[in-house]
Coordinates of N, CA and C and ligand atoms in Angstrom, one line a residue:
X13 N 3.2 -15.1 15.6 CA 4.2 -14.4 16.4 C 4.1 -12.9 16.1
X14 N 4.2 -12.1 17.1 CA 4.1 -10.6 16.8 C 5.3 -10.2 15.9
X15 N 5.1 -9.0 15.3 CA 6.2 -8.5 14.5 C 6.0 -8.8 13.0
X16 N 6.8 -8.1 12.2 CA 6.7 -8.3 10.8 C 7.5 -9.5 10.3
X17 N 7.0 -10.3 9.4 CA 7.8 -11.4 8.9 C 8.9 -10.8 8.0
X18 N 10.1 -11.4 8.1 CA 11.2 -10.8 7.3 C 10.9 -11.0 5.8
X19 N 11.6 -10.2 5.0 CA 11.3 -10.1 3.6 C 11.4 -11.5 2.9
X20 N 12.5 -12.2 3.1 CA 12.7 -13.4 2.3 C 11.6 -14.4 2.5
X21 N 11.3 -14.8 3.7 CA 10.2 -15.8 3.9 C 8.9 -15.3 3.4
X22 N 8.7 -14.0 3.6 CA 7.4 -13.4 3.1 C 7.3 -13.5 1.6
X23 N 8.3 -13.1 0.8 CA 8.3 -13.3 -0.6 C 8.2 -14.7 -1.0
X24 N 8.9 -15.6 -0.3 CA 8.9 -17.0 -0.6 C 7.5 -17.6 -0.5
X25 N 6.8 -17.2 0.6 CA 5.5 -17.8 0.8 C 4.5 -17.3 -0.2
X26 N 4.6 -16.0 -0.6 CA 3.7 -15.5 -1.6 C 4.0 -16.2 -2.9
X27 N 5.3 -16.4 -3.2 CA 5.7 -17.1 -4.5 C 5.1 -18.5 -4.5
X28 N 4.9 -19.1 -3.3 CA 4.3 -20.5 -3.3 C 2.8 -20.5 -3.0
X29 N 2.2 -19.3 -3.2 CA 0.8 -19.1 -3.0 C 0.4 -19.5 -1.6
X30 N 1.2 -19.1 -0.7 CA 0.9 -19.2 0.7 C 0.8 -17.8 1.3
X31 N 0.0 -17.6 2.3 CA -0.1 -16.3 2.9 C 0.1 -16.4 4.4
X32 N 1.1 -15.7 5.0 CA 1.3 -15.7 6.4 C 0.3 -14.8 7.2
X33 N -0.1 -15.3 8.3 CA -1.0 -14.5 9.2 C -0.5 -14.4 10.6
X34 N -0.6 -13.2 11.2 CA -0.2 -13.1 12.6 C -1.1 -14.0 13.4
X35 N -0.6 -14.3 14.6 CA -1.3 -15.2 15.5 C -1.8 -14.5 16.8
X36 N -1.4 -13.2 16.9 CA -1.9 -12.5 18.1 C -3.0 -11.6 17.7
X37 N -3.8 -11.1 18.6 CA -4.9 -10.2 18.3 C -4.7 -8.9 19.0
X38 N -5.1 -7.8 18.4 CA -4.9 -6.5 19.0 C -5.8 -6.3 20.2
X39 N -5.4 -5.3 21.0 CA -6.3 -5.0 22.2 C -7.3 -4.0 21.8
X40 N -8.3 -3.8 22.7 CA -9.4 -2.8 22.4 C -8.9 -1.4 22.0
X41 N -7.8 -1.0 22.7 CA -7.2 0.3 22.4 C -6.6 0.4 21.0
X42 N -6.3 -0.7 20.4 CA -5.6 -0.7 19.1 C -6.5 -1.0 18.0
X43 N -7.9 -0.8 18.2 CA -8.8 -1.2 17.2 C -8.6 -0.5 15.9
X44 N -8.1 0.8 15.9 CA -8.0 1.5 14.7 C -6.7 1.1 13.9
X45 N -5.6 1.0 14.6 CA -4.4 0.7 13.9 C -3.3 0.2 14.8
X46 N -2.6 -0.7 14.3 CA -1.3 -1.1 15.0 C -0.3 -1.4 13.9
X47 N 0.9 -1.1 14.2 CA 1.9 -1.2 13.1 C 2.3 -2.7 12.8
X48 N 2.1 -3.6 13.7 CA 2.4 -5.0 13.4 C 1.1 -5.7 13.1
X49 N 1.1 -6.4 12.0 CA -0.1 -7.0 11.6 C -0.6 -8.2 12.5
X50 N -1.8 -8.1 13.0 CA -2.4 -9.1 13.9 C -3.3 -10.0 13.0
X51 N -3.9 -11.0 13.7 CA -4.7 -11.9 13.0 C -5.9 -11.3 12.3
X52 N -6.4 -10.2 13.0 CA -7.6 -9.5 12.4 C -7.2 -8.8 11.1
X53 N -6.1 -8.1 11.1 CA -5.6 -7.5 9.9 C -5.4 -8.5 8.8
X54 N -4.7 -9.6 9.1 CA -4.4 -10.5 8.1 C -5.6 -11.3 7.6
X55 N -6.4 -11.8 8.5 CA -7.5 -12.7 8.1 C -8.7 -11.9 7.6
X56 N -9.0 -10.8 8.3 CA -10.2 -10.0 7.8 C -9.8 -9.1 6.7
X57 N -8.6 -8.6 6.7 CA -8.2 -7.6 5.7 C -7.7 -8.2 4.4
X58 N -6.8 -9.2 4.5 CA -6.2 -9.8 3.3 C -6.9 -11.0 2.7
X59 N -7.2 -11.9 3.6 CA -7.6 -13.3 3.1 C -8.8 -13.3 2.2
X60 N -9.9 -12.5 2.5 CA -11.0 -12.7 1.6 C -10.7 -12.3 0.2
X61 N -9.8 -11.3 -0.1 CA -9.5 -10.9 -1.4 C -8.6 -12.0 -2.2
X62 N -8.0 -12.9 -1.4 CA -7.2 -13.9 -2.0 C -8.1 -14.9 -2.9
X63 N -9.4 -14.8 -2.6 CA -10.4 -15.6 -3.5 C -10.6 -15.0 -4.8
X64 N -10.1 -13.7 -5.0 CA -10.2 -13.1 -6.3 C -8.9 -13.5 -7.1
X65 N -9.2 -14.1 -8.3 CA -8.0 -14.6 -9.0 C -7.0 -13.6 -9.4
X66 N -7.4 -12.5 -9.9 CA -6.4 -11.4 -10.3 C -5.6 -10.9 -9.1
X67 N -6.3 -10.7 -8.0 CA -5.6 -10.3 -6.8 C -4.6 -11.3 -6.3
X68 N -5.0 -12.6 -6.3 CA -4.2 -13.7 -5.8 C -3.0 -13.8 -6.8
X69 N -3.2 -13.7 -8.1 CA -2.1 -13.8 -9.0 C -1.1 -12.6 -8.8
X70 N -1.6 -11.5 -8.5 CA -0.7 -10.3 -8.2 C 0.2 -10.6 -7.0
X71 N -0.5 -11.2 -5.9 CA 0.3 -11.5 -4.7 C 1.4 -12.5 -5.0
X72 N 1.0 -13.5 -5.8 CA 1.9 -14.6 -6.2 C 3.1 -14.0 -7.0
X73 N 2.8 -13.2 -7.9 CA 3.8 -12.6 -8.8 C 4.7 -11.6 -7.9
X74 N 4.0 -10.9 -7.0 CA 4.8 -10.0 -6.1 C 5.8 -10.8 -5.3
X75 N 5.5 -12.0 -4.9 CA 6.4 -12.8 -4.2 C 7.6 -13.2 -5.1
X76 N 7.3 -13.5 -6.3 CA 8.4 -13.9 -7.2 C 9.3 -12.8 -7.5
X77 N 8.7 -11.6 -7.9 CA 9.5 -10.4 -8.2 C 10.3 -10.0 -6.9
X78 N 9.7 -10.2 -5.8 CA 10.3 -9.8 -4.5 C 11.6 -10.6 -4.3
X79 N 11.5 -11.9 -4.6 CA 12.7 -12.7 -4.4 C 13.9 -12.2 -5.3
X80 N 13.5 -11.9 -6.6 CA 14.5 -11.4 -7.5 C 15.0 -10.0 -7.0
X81 N 14.0 -9.2 -6.5 CA 14.3 -7.8 -6.1 C 15.3 -7.8 -4.9
X82 N 15.3 -8.8 -4.1 CA 16.2 -8.9 -3.0 C 17.7 -8.8 -3.4
X83 N 17.9 -9.5 -4.5 CA 19.3 -9.5 -5.1 C 19.6 -8.2 -5.7
X84 N 18.6 -7.4 -6.0 CA 18.9 -6.2 -6.8 C 18.5 -4.9 -6.0
X85 N 18.5 -5.1 -4.7 CA 18.3 -3.9 -3.8 C 17.0 -3.1 -4.2
X86 N 16.0 -3.9 -4.4 CA 14.8 -3.3 -4.8 C 13.7 -3.3 -3.7
X87 N 14.0 -3.9 -2.6 CA 13.0 -4.2 -1.6 C 12.3 -2.9 -1.1
X88 N 13.0 -1.9 -0.9 CA 12.4 -0.6 -0.4 C 11.3 -0.1 -1.4
X89 N 11.6 -0.3 -2.6 CA 10.7 0.2 -3.7 C 9.5 -0.7 -3.8
X90 N 9.7 -2.0 -3.7 CA 8.7 -3.0 -3.7 C 7.7 -2.9 -2.5
X91 N 8.4 -2.5 -1.4 CA 7.6 -2.2 -0.2 C 6.6 -1.1 -0.4
X92 N 7.0 0.0 -1.1 CA 6.1 1.1 -1.4 C 5.0 0.6 -2.3
X93 N 5.3 -0.2 -3.2 CA 4.2 -0.8 -4.1 C 3.2 -1.5 -3.3
X94 N 3.7 -2.4 -2.4 CA 2.8 -3.2 -1.5 C 2.0 -2.2 -0.6
X95 N 2.6 -1.2 -0.1 CA 2.0 -0.3 0.8 C 0.8 0.4 0.0
X96 N 1.0 0.9 -1.1 CA 0.0 1.7 -1.9 C -1.0 0.8 -2.7
X97 N -0.8 -0.5 -2.6 CA -1.8 -1.4 -3.3 C -2.4 -2.3 -2.2
X98 N -1.7 -3.3 -1.9 CA -2.2 -4.4 -1.0 C -2.6 -3.8 0.4
X99 N -1.9 -2.9 0.9 CA -2.2 -2.4 2.2 C -3.2 -1.2 2.2
X100 N -2.9 -0.2 1.3 CA -3.7 1.0 1.3 C -4.3 1.4 0.0
X101 N -4.6 0.4 -0.8 CA -5.1 0.7 -2.2 C -6.6 1.0 -2.2
X102 N -6.9 1.8 -3.2 CA -8.3 2.1 -3.5 C -8.6 1.6 -4.9
X103 N -9.9 1.3 -5.2 CA -10.2 0.8 -6.6 C -11.5 1.6 -7.0
X104 N -11.5 1.9 -8.3 CA -12.6 2.6 -8.9 C -13.7 1.7 -9.3
X105 N -14.9 1.8 -8.8 CA -16.0 0.9 -9.2 C -17.1 1.8 -9.8
X106 N -18.0 1.3 -10.6 CA -19.1 2.1 -11.2 C -19.8 2.9 -10.1
X107 N -19.9 2.4 -8.9 CA -20.6 3.1 -7.8 C -19.7 4.1 -7.1
X108 N -18.5 4.1 -7.5 CA -17.6 5.1 -6.8 C -16.3 4.5 -6.4
X109 N -15.4 5.3 -5.8 CA -14.1 4.8 -5.3 C -14.3 4.0 -4.1
X110 N -13.7 2.8 -4.0 CA -13.9 1.9 -2.9 C -12.5 1.4 -2.3
X111 N -12.5 1.0 -1.1 CA -11.3 0.6 -0.5 C -11.1 -0.9 -0.7
X112 N -9.8 -1.3 -0.9 CA -9.5 -2.8 -0.9 C -8.2 -3.1 -0.1
X113 N -7.4 -2.0 0.2 CA -6.2 -2.3 1.0 C -6.5 -2.8 2.4
X114 N -5.8 -3.8 2.8 CA -6.1 -4.5 4.0 C -5.8 -3.6 5.2
X115 N -4.9 -2.6 5.1 CA -4.6 -1.7 6.2 C -5.8 -0.8 6.4
X116 N -6.6 -0.5 5.4 CA -7.8 0.3 5.6 C -8.9 -0.6 6.0
X117 N -9.1 -1.7 5.4 CA -10.2 -2.6 5.7 C -10.2 -3.0 7.1
X118 N -9.0 -3.1 7.7 CA -8.9 -3.6 9.1 C -8.8 -2.4 10.1
X119 N -9.1 -1.2 9.6 CA -9.1 0.0 10.5 C -10.4 0.7 10.4
X120 N -11.2 0.7 11.4 CA -12.5 1.4 11.4 C -12.2 2.9 11.1
X121 N -11.2 3.4 11.8 CA -10.8 4.8 11.7 C -10.4 5.2 10.4
X122 N -9.5 4.5 9.7 CA -9.0 4.9 8.4 C -10.1 4.6 7.3
X123 N -10.9 3.6 7.5 CA -12.0 3.4 6.6 C -13.0 4.5 6.6
X124 N -13.3 5.0 7.8 CA -14.2 6.2 7.9 C -13.5 7.4 7.3
X125 N -12.2 7.6 7.6 CA -11.4 8.7 7.1 C -11.5 8.7 5.5
X126 N -11.3 7.6 4.9 CA -11.4 7.5 3.4 C -12.8 7.8 2.9
X127 N -13.8 7.3 3.6 CA -15.1 7.5 3.1 C -15.7 8.9 3.4
X128 N -15.4 9.5 4.5 CA -16.1 10.7 4.9 C -15.2 12.0 5.0
X129 N -13.9 11.8 5.1 CA -13.0 13.0 5.3 C -12.4 13.3 3.9
X130 N -12.4 14.5 3.5 CA -11.9 14.8 2.2 C -10.4 15.3 2.2
X131 N -9.7 15.0 3.3 CA -8.3 15.6 3.5 C -7.3 15.0 2.5
X132 N -7.5 13.7 2.2 CA -6.4 13.0 1.4 C -6.6 13.1 -0.1
X133 N -5.5 13.1 -0.8 CA -5.6 13.1 -2.2 C -5.9 11.7 -2.7
X134 N -6.6 11.6 -3.8 CA -6.8 10.3 -4.5 C -6.3 10.5 -5.9
X135 N -5.2 9.7 -6.2 CA -4.5 9.9 -7.5 C -4.7 8.6 -8.3
X136 N -4.8 8.7 -9.6 CA -4.8 7.5 -10.5 C -3.5 6.8 -10.3
X137 N -3.6 5.5 -10.2 CA -2.4 4.7 -10.0 C -1.4 4.9 -11.1
X138 N -0.1 5.1 -10.7 CA 1.0 5.3 -11.7 C 2.2 4.6 -11.1
X139 N 2.7 3.6 -11.7 CA 3.7 2.7 -11.1 C 4.9 3.5 -10.7
X140 N 5.5 4.3 -11.6 CA 6.7 5.0 -11.3 C 6.5 6.0 -10.1
X141 N 5.4 6.6 -10.1 CA 5.0 7.6 -9.1 C 4.9 6.9 -7.7
X142 N 4.3 5.7 -7.7 CA 4.1 4.9 -6.5 C 5.5 4.5 -6.0
X143 N 6.4 4.0 -6.9 CA 7.7 3.5 -6.4 C 8.5 4.7 -5.8
X144 N 8.3 5.9 -6.2 CA 9.0 7.0 -5.7 C 8.4 7.7 -4.5
X145 N 7.2 7.3 -4.2 CA 6.5 8.0 -3.1 C 6.6 7.3 -1.7
X146 N 7.2 8.0 -0.8 CA 7.4 7.5 0.5 C 6.1 7.4 1.3
X147 N 6.2 6.8 2.5 CA 4.9 6.7 3.3 C 5.3 6.7 4.8
X148 N 4.3 7.1 5.5 CA 4.5 7.1 7.0 C 3.7 5.9 7.5
X149 N 4.2 5.2 8.5 CA 3.5 4.0 9.0 C 2.7 4.3 10.2
X150 N 2.7 5.5 10.7 CA 2.0 5.7 12.0 C 0.8 6.7 11.9
X151 N 0.3 6.9 10.7 CA -1.0 7.7 10.7 C -1.7 7.4 9.4
X152 N -2.9 8.0 9.3 CA -3.7 7.8 8.0 C -2.9 8.3 6.8
X153 N -3.2 7.9 5.7 CA -2.5 8.3 4.5 C -2.9 9.7 4.0
X154 N -2.0 10.4 3.4 CA -2.4 11.7 2.8 C -2.6 11.6 1.3
X155 N -2.1 10.5 0.7 CA -2.4 10.2 -0.7 C -2.7 8.7 -0.8
X156 N -3.8 8.5 -1.6 CA -4.1 7.1 -1.9 C -4.1 7.0 -3.4
X157 N -3.6 5.8 -3.9 CA -3.6 5.6 -5.4 C -4.7 4.6 -5.7
X158 N -5.4 5.0 -6.8 CA -6.6 4.3 -7.2 C -6.4 3.5 -8.5
X159 N -6.7 2.2 -8.4 CA -6.6 1.3 -9.6 C -8.0 1.2 -10.2
X160 N -8.1 0.7 -11.4 CA -9.4 0.4 -12.0 C -9.8 -1.0 -11.9
X161 N -8.8 -1.9 -12.0 CA -9.2 -3.3 -11.9 C -8.0 -4.1 -11.3
X162 N -8.3 -5.2 -10.6 CA -7.2 -6.0 -10.0 C -6.3 -6.5 -11.1
X163 N -6.8 -6.8 -12.3 CA -6.0 -7.3 -13.4 C -4.8 -6.3 -13.7
X164 N -5.1 -5.0 -13.5 CA -4.0 -4.0 -13.7 C -2.8 -4.2 -12.9
X165 N -3.0 -4.7 -11.6 CA -1.9 -4.9 -10.7 C -1.1 -6.0 -11.2
X166 N -1.7 -7.1 -11.6 CA -0.9 -8.2 -12.1 C -0.1 -7.8 -13.3
X167 N -0.7 -7.1 -14.2 CA -0.1 -6.6 -15.5 C 1.2 -5.8 -15.2
X168 N 1.2 -5.1 -14.1 CA 2.3 -4.3 -13.7 C 3.6 -5.1 -13.5
X169 N 3.4 -6.3 -13.0 CA 4.5 -7.1 -12.6 C 4.9 -8.1 -13.7
X170 N 4.0 -8.4 -14.6 CA 4.3 -9.4 -15.6 C 5.5 -9.0 -16.4
X171 N 6.4 -9.9 -16.5 CA 7.6 -9.7 -17.3 C 8.8 -9.1 -16.6
X172 N 8.6 -8.8 -15.3 CA 9.7 -8.3 -14.4 C 10.3 -7.0 -14.8
X173 N 9.7 -6.2 -15.7 CA 10.2 -4.9 -16.0 C 10.3 -4.0 -14.9
X174 N 9.6 -4.3 -13.8 CA 9.5 -3.4 -12.7 C 10.9 -3.2 -12.1
X175 N 11.7 -4.3 -12.1 CA 13.1 -4.2 -11.5 C 14.0 -3.3 -12.3
X176 N 13.8 -3.3 -13.7 CA 14.5 -2.3 -14.5 C 14.1 -0.9 -14.2
X177 N 12.8 -0.7 -14.0 CA 12.2 0.6 -13.7 C 12.8 1.1 -12.4
X178 N 12.9 0.2 -11.4 CA 13.4 0.6 -10.1 C 14.9 1.0 -10.3
X179 N 15.6 0.3 -11.1 CA 17.0 0.7 -11.3 C 17.1 2.1 -11.9
X180 N 16.1 2.4 -12.8 CA 16.1 3.8 -13.4 C 15.8 4.9 -12.4
X181 N 14.9 4.6 -11.5 CA 14.5 5.7 -10.6 C 15.1 5.7 -9.2
X182 N 16.0 4.7 -9.0 CA 16.4 4.6 -7.6 C 17.2 5.8 -7.0
X183 N 17.8 6.6 -7.9 CA 18.5 7.8 -7.4 C 17.7 9.1 -7.5
X184 N 16.5 8.9 -8.0 CA 15.6 10.1 -8.0 C 15.2 10.5 -6.6
X185 N 14.9 11.7 -6.3 CA 14.5 12.1 -5.0 C 13.1 11.4 -4.6
X186 N 13.0 11.1 -3.3 CA 11.8 10.5 -2.8 C 10.7 11.6 -2.8
X187 N 9.5 11.2 -3.2 CA 8.4 12.2 -3.2 C 7.7 12.0 -1.9
X188 N 7.2 13.1 -1.3 CA 6.4 12.9 -0.1 C 5.0 12.7 -0.5
X189 N 4.2 12.1 0.4 CA 2.8 11.8 0.0 C 1.9 13.1 0.1
X190 N 2.5 14.2 0.5 CA 1.6 15.4 0.6 C 1.5 16.1 -0.7
X191 N 2.4 16.0 -1.6 CA 2.4 16.8 -2.8 C 1.7 16.2 -4.0
X192 N 1.2 17.1 -4.8 CA 0.6 16.6 -6.1 C 1.5 17.2 -7.2
X193 N 1.8 16.3 -8.1 CA 2.7 16.8 -9.2 C 1.9 17.1 -10.5
X194 N 2.5 17.8 -11.4 CA 1.9 18.2 -12.6 C 1.4 17.0 -13.4
X195 N 2.2 15.9 -13.3 CA 2.0 14.7 -14.1 C 0.8 13.9 -13.5
X196 N 0.5 14.1 -12.3 CA -0.5 13.3 -11.6 C -1.9 13.4 -12.2
X197 N -2.6 12.3 -12.3 CA -4.0 12.3 -12.7 C -4.8 12.3 -11.4
X198 N -5.3 13.5 -11.1 CA -6.0 13.6 -9.9 C -7.4 13.2 -9.9
X199 N -7.8 12.2 -9.1 CA -9.2 11.8 -9.1 C -9.9 12.7 -8.1
X200 N -9.3 13.0 -7.0 CA -9.8 13.9 -6.0 C -8.7 14.6 -5.3
X201 N -8.7 15.9 -5.4 CA -7.6 16.7 -4.7 C -8.1 16.8 -3.2
X202 N -7.2 16.4 -2.3 CA -7.5 16.5 -0.9 C -7.5 17.9 -0.3
X203 N -8.2 18.2 0.7 CA -8.2 19.5 1.3 C -7.0 19.6 2.3
X204 N -6.4 18.5 2.7 CA -5.3 18.5 3.6 C -5.6 18.9 5.0
X205 N -6.9 19.1 5.3 CA -7.3 19.5 6.7 C -6.7 18.6 7.8
X206 N -6.9 17.3 7.6 CA -6.4 16.4 8.6 C -4.9 16.6 8.9
X207 N -4.2 16.9 7.8 CA -2.8 17.0 7.9 C -2.2 18.4 8.2
X208 N -3.1 19.3 8.4 CA -2.7 20.7 8.5 C -1.6 20.9 9.6
X209 N -1.8 20.2 10.7 CA -0.8 20.3 11.8 C 0.4 19.5 11.6
X210 N 0.9 19.3 10.4 CA 2.1 18.6 10.1 C 3.3 19.2 10.9
X211 N 4.2 18.5 11.4 CA 4.3 17.0 11.3 C 3.4 16.3 12.4
X212 N 2.6 15.4 11.9 CA 1.8 14.5 12.9 C 2.6 13.3 13.2
X213 N 3.4 12.8 12.3 CA 4.0 11.5 12.5 C 5.3 11.5 13.3
X214 N 5.6 10.5 13.9 CA 6.9 10.4 14.7 C 7.9 9.5 13.9
X215 N 7.5 9.0 12.8 CA 8.4 8.1 12.1 C 9.0 8.8 10.9
X216 N 10.0 8.2 10.3 CA 10.6 8.7 9.1 C 9.8 8.2 7.9
X217 N 10.0 9.0 6.8 CA 9.4 8.7 5.5 C 10.0 7.4 5.0
X218 N 9.2 6.4 4.7 CA 9.8 5.1 4.2 C 10.0 5.1 2.7
Ligands
FE2_274 FE1 -1.0 -6.4 5.7

């Protein structure tokens, strides 16, 4: 069915090692991006990586933490984590920085933007930073966060400390994806060219 699956069944399915997939497919005009996940995004973008144990364990744990997070008003922050990892994450490989986020994998335009355009920042993954960084859902990213190994993602969630961290930072101001902070470990500083004509997006920062 079109649309986003609500949080609770989404977390529940992940916690049961199930993965929901859209059943409709995008039109030719939507090849680059659509806000609602279709079967191409879900099956081509997400499903292959579920064969990776560490990635699958992270998704599973994300579902469990998500269910707890619903009771603790943490969903907005967990959604940012999902956005900057599972949907738009990059990973450092010996041969260079590579894409793994399903939102990029399933968009020819954004995959090309990440590979060839130097506008966006690439920052080393930092959990607190990610939880505080908002995102726009209707254009390419201006900041990507880069992990070193899929195991690192799982380690982030082990023990459930992330919910305590969310409690600590929930009243801190939201960071925009355009800025680089002193504390950031910059892998590649973006030129910002693509985003020069800001505001490009019609949506609010999430
Ligand atoms: Fe997705």
